[in-house]
């Protein structure tokens, strides 16, 4: 699975009115096929989050999509977002999302480790489940998911060999 840090063709216009500054668009690609996508923005949307919560360093996940023919992409995206956030020079305290479908919110809580903060109405009055989870660094996650367009099998194999030759018995 490759997650390049470049815009997804045709989706940029969908996010022009969401937040300021605009979110970072992330695509999940398998070979040349887009199988998942989401937007990451600094700070939560104001709807439903308290002033204290909005003051905390956080990232908001929005516009999430996964191809239904590919199982477990939501879990993989959750793990990637947590690892990516934890590796930043100044990581956020929380990764947050607002989920309109109660069944999807329940699924994210039970299967993916998101915690429900509360339910709240969004700016147009629809009820959302507000969820959050802390960033979590996952050692060697880069062997499973490549971030950026520099993916080649040689670089992955050489990293795997370097990692295995320096294995710490405590790990």
mmCIF file of C-alpha atoms in Angstrom:
data_model
loop_
_atom_site.group_PDB
_atom_site.id
_atom_site.type_symbol
_atom_site.label_atom_id
_atom_site.label_comp_id
_atom_site.label_asym_id
_atom_site.label_seq_id
_atom_site.Cartn_x
_atom_site.Cartn_y
_atom_site.Cartn_z
ATOM 1 C CA UNK A 1 0.000 0.000 0.000
ATOM 2 C CA UNK A 2 1.343 3.437 -0.892
ATOM 3 C CA UNK A 3 0.150 6.730 0.592
ATOM 4 C CA UNK A 4 1.731 9.545 -1.450
ATOM 5 C CA UNK A 5 1.845 13.079 -0.092
ATOM 6 C CA UNK A 6 0.420 14.696 -3.184
ATOM 7 C CA UNK A 7 -3.025 15.978 -4.162
ATOM 8 C CA UNK A 8 -5.653 13.590 -5.445
ATOM 9 C CA UNK A 9 -6.727 14.575 -8.974
ATOM 10 C CA UNK A 10 -10.269 15.942 -9.141
ATOM 11 C CA UNK A 11 -10.858 16.163 -5.369
ATOM 12 C CA UNK A 12 -9.172 19.475 -4.543
ATOM 13 C CA UNK A 13 -12.279 21.499 -5.472
ATOM 14 C CA UNK A 14 -14.374 19.534 -2.930
ATOM 15 C CA UNK A 15 -12.335 20.921 -0.038
ATOM 16 C CA UNK A 16 -12.084 24.573 -1.014
ATOM 17 C CA UNK A 17 -14.700 25.738 1.527
ATOM 18 C CA UNK A 18 -14.019 23.276 4.379
ATOM 19 C CA UNK A 19 -11.284 24.835 6.486
ATOM 20 C CA UNK A 20 -8.709 27.570 6.365
ATOM 21 C CA UNK A 21 -5.936 26.680 5.749
ATOM 22 C CA UNK A 22 -7.078 23.952 3.384
ATOM 23 C CA UNK A 23 -6.689 20.333 4.490
ATOM 24 C CA UNK A 24 -3.973 18.005 3.273
ATOM 25 C CA UNK A 25 -5.507 15.451 0.916
ATOM 26 C CA UNK A 26 -4.232 11.901 1.342
ATOM 27 C CA UNK A 27 -4.761 9.067 -1.132
ATOM 28 C CA UNK A 28 -4.287 5.363 -0.485
ATOM 29 C CA UNK A 29 -3.148 3.632 -3.641
ATOM 30 C CA UNK A 30 -2.750 -0.017 -4.529
ATOM 31 C CA UNK A 31 -0.723 -0.188 -7.711
ATOM 32 C CA UNK A 32 -2.352 2.578 -9.804
ATOM 33 C CA UNK A 33 -5.818 2.320 -8.233
ATOM 34 C CA UNK A 34 -7.106 4.823 -5.669
ATOM 35 C CA UNK A 35 -8.598 2.612 -2.922
ATOM 36 C CA UNK A 36 -8.998 5.143 -0.124
ATOM 37 C CA UNK A 37 -8.846 8.873 0.510
ATOM 38 C CA UNK A 38 -9.302 11.371 3.327
ATOM 39 C CA UNK A 39 -8.463 14.930 4.279
ATOM 40 C CA UNK A 40 -6.373 15.977 7.298
ATOM 41 C CA UNK A 41 -6.624 19.487 8.705
ATOM 42 C CA UNK A 42 -5.125 21.166 11.750
ATOM 43 C CA UNK A 43 -7.627 21.806 14.514
ATOM 44 C CA UNK A 44 -11.158 20.472 14.779
ATOM 45 C CA UNK A 45 -14.145 21.977 13.054
ATOM 46 C CA UNK A 46 -15.832 24.273 15.577
ATOM 47 C CA UNK A 47 -19.169 22.415 15.488
ATOM 48 C CA UNK A 48 -19.576 20.355 18.648
ATOM 49 C CA UNK A 49 -16.088 20.767 20.093
ATOM 50 C CA UNK A 50 -15.707 22.912 23.219
ATOM 51 C CA UNK A 51 -13.429 25.939 23.342
ATOM 52 C CA UNK A 52 -10.972 23.966 25.500
ATOM 53 C CA UNK A 53 -10.959 21.081 22.987
ATOM 54 C CA UNK A 54 -10.459 23.479 20.064
ATOM 55 C CA UNK A 55 -7.484 24.975 21.930
ATOM 56 C CA UNK A 56 -5.744 21.573 22.115
ATOM 57 C CA UNK A 57 -3.350 20.737 19.260
ATOM 58 C CA UNK A 58 -5.353 18.362 17.092
ATOM 59 C CA UNK A 59 -5.930 17.131 13.559
ATOM 60 C CA UNK A 60 -9.352 16.621 12.015
ATOM 61 C CA UNK A 61 -10.009 13.748 9.607
ATOM 62 C CA UNK A 62 -12.752 14.422 7.078
ATOM 63 C CA UNK A 63 -14.035 13.295 3.666
ATOM 64 C CA UNK A 64 -12.971 9.706 4.398
ATOM 65 C CA UNK A 65 -13.579 7.118 1.677
ATOM 66 C CA UNK A 66 -12.482 3.507 1.268
ATOM 67 C CA UNK A 67 -13.197 1.167 -1.623
ATOM 68 C CA UNK A 68 -15.690 -1.428 -0.326
ATOM 69 C CA UNK A 69 -13.893 -4.134 -2.343
ATOM 70 C CA UNK A 70 -10.777 -3.685 -0.159
ATOM 71 C CA UNK A 71 -11.181 -4.968 3.395
ATOM 72 C CA UNK A 72 -9.550 -3.348 6.428
ATOM 73 C CA UNK A 73 -8.624 -0.053 4.748
ATOM 74 C CA UNK A 74 -10.293 1.930 7.537
ATOM 75 C CA UNK A 75 -8.088 0.180 10.094
ATOM 76 C CA UNK A 76 -4.997 0.711 7.941
ATOM 77 C CA UNK A 77 -5.865 4.402 7.481
ATOM 78 C CA UNK A 78 -6.398 4.791 11.254
ATOM 79 C CA UNK A 79 -3.015 3.219 11.984
ATOM 80 C CA UNK A 80 -1.282 5.308 9.313
ATOM 81 C CA UNK A 81 -2.822 8.585 10.514
ATOM 82 C CA UNK A 82 -1.797 7.820 14.115
ATOM 83 C CA UNK A 83 1.742 6.868 13.133
ATOM 84 C CA UNK A 84 2.127 9.807 10.727
ATOM 85 C CA UNK A 85 0.903 12.256 13.373
ATOM 86 C CA UNK A 86 3.192 10.786 16.054
ATOM 87 C CA UNK A 87 6.241 11.202 13.783
ATOM 88 C CA UNK A 88 5.753 14.954 13.297
ATOM 89 C CA UNK A 89 8.158 17.400 14.976
ATOM 90 C CA UNK A 90 5.187 18.771 16.909
ATOM 91 C CA UNK A 91 2.595 16.005 16.971
ATOM 92 C CA UNK A 92 -1.029 16.809 17.767
ATOM 93 C CA UNK A 93 -2.452 15.713 21.114
ATOM 94 C CA UNK A 94 -5.539 14.297 19.366
ATOM 95 C CA UNK A 95 -6.725 13.088 15.993
ATOM 96 C CA UNK A 96 -10.441 13.818 15.711
ATOM 97 C CA UNK A 97 -13.376 13.182 13.417
ATOM 98 C CA UNK A 98 -17.119 13.835 13.236
ATOM 99 C CA UNK A 99 -19.090 10.801 12.059
ATOM 100 C CA UNK A 100 -22.703 11.237 10.888
ATOM 101 C CA UNK A 101 -23.593 7.520 10.792
ATOM 102 C CA UNK A 102 -24.029 5.961 14.278
ATOM 103 C CA UNK A 103 -23.198 2.466 12.983
ATOM 104 C CA UNK A 104 -19.919 3.674 11.453
ATOM 105 C CA UNK A 105 -19.091 5.519 14.689
ATOM 106 C CA UNK A 106 -19.764 2.343 16.699
ATOM 107 C CA UNK A 107 -17.555 0.372 14.275
ATOM 108 C CA UNK A 108 -14.703 2.892 14.613
ATOM 109 C CA UNK A 109 -14.971 2.720 18.409
ATOM 110 C CA UNK A 110 -15.132 -1.063 18.701
ATOM 111 C CA UNK A 111 -12.780 -2.045 15.901
ATOM 112 C CA UNK A 112 -10.326 0.790 15.438
ATOM 113 C CA UNK A 113 -9.703 2.280 18.879
ATOM 114 C CA UNK A 114 -11.469 5.616 18.456
ATOM 115 C CA UNK A 115 -13.118 7.009 21.621
ATOM 116 C CA UNK A 116 -16.500 8.754 21.561
ATOM 117 C CA UNK A 117 -16.334 12.211 23.129
ATOM 118 C CA UNK A 118 -20.021 13.067 22.628
ATOM 119 C CA UNK A 119 -22.678 13.534 19.991
ATOM 120 C CA UNK A 120 -23.320 17.045 18.725
ATOM 121 C CA UNK A 121 -25.068 18.831 15.895
ATOM 122 C CA UNK A 122 -22.969 20.119 13.014
ATOM 123 C CA UNK A 123 -23.360 23.564 11.412
ATOM 124 C CA UNK A 124 -26.435 22.498 9.432
ATOM 125 C CA UNK A 125 -28.095 20.639 12.286
ATOM 126 C CA UNK A 126 -27.215 16.994 11.620
ATOM 127 C CA UNK A 127 -26.210 14.864 14.602
ATOM 128 C CA UNK A 128 -22.596 13.612 14.536
ATOM 129 C CA UNK A 129 -20.588 11.368 16.831
ATOM 130 C CA UNK A 130 -17.416 13.229 17.797
ATOM 131 C CA UNK A 131 -14.539 10.754 18.053
ATOM 132 C CA UNK A 132 -10.873 11.094 18.913
ATOM 133 C CA UNK A 133 -7.757 9.022 19.434
ATOM 134 C CA UNK A 134 -4.190 9.852 20.420
ATOM 135 C CA UNK A 135 -1.368 9.617 17.872
ATOM 136 C CA UNK A 136 0.622 6.410 18.236
ATOM 137 C CA UNK A 137 4.005 5.673 16.711
ATOM 138 C CA UNK A 138 4.227 2.158 15.293
ATOM 139 C CA UNK A 139 7.758 0.857 14.877
ATOM 140 C CA UNK A 140 8.517 -0.501 11.400
ATOM 141 C CA UNK A 141 5.129 0.601 10.040
ATOM 142 C CA UNK A 142 6.988 1.965 7.029
ATOM 143 C CA UNK A 143 7.655 -1.639 5.975
ATOM 144 C CA UNK A 144 3.911 -2.169 5.552
ATOM 145 C CA UNK A 145 2.905 1.232 4.162
ATOM 146 C CA UNK A 146 5.096 3.520 2.107
ATOM 147 C CA UNK A 147 4.538 7.258 2.435
ATOM 148 C CA UNK A 148 5.467 9.362 -0.565
ATOM 149 C CA UNK A 149 6.041 8.664 -4.217
ATOM 150 C CA UNK A 150 9.564 7.287 -3.739
ATOM 151 C CA UNK A 151 8.323 3.717 -3.307
ATOM 152 C CA UNK A 152 10.456 0.977 -4.887
ATOM 153 C CA UNK A 153 10.784 -2.618 -3.799
ATOM 154 C CA UNK A 154 14.585 -2.249 -3.546
ATOM 155 C CA UNK A 155 14.288 0.501 -0.929
ATOM 156 C CA UNK A 156 11.814 -1.572 1.102
ATOM 157 C CA UNK A 157 14.008 -4.679 0.949
ATOM 158 C CA UNK A 158 17.143 -2.773 1.921
ATOM 159 C CA UNK A 159 15.303 -1.179 4.863
ATOM 160 C CA UNK A 160 14.038 -4.604 5.941
ATOM 161 C CA UNK A 161 17.545 -6.049 5.808
ATOM 162 C CA UNK A 162 18.984 -3.119 7.754
ATOM 163 C CA UNK A 163 16.239 -3.396 10.340
ATOM 164 C CA UNK A 164 16.636 -7.133 10.830
ATOM 165 C CA UNK A 165 20.411 -6.884 11.180
ATOM 166 C CA UNK A 166 20.021 -4.272 13.950
ATOM 167 C CA UNK A 167 17.206 -5.985 15.810
ATOM 168 C CA UNK A 168 17.107 -5.277 19.512
ATOM 169 C CA UNK A 169 16.322 -8.414 21.544
ATOM 170 C CA UNK A 170 14.083 -6.309 23.821
ATOM 171 C CA UNK A 171 11.705 -5.521 20.923
#
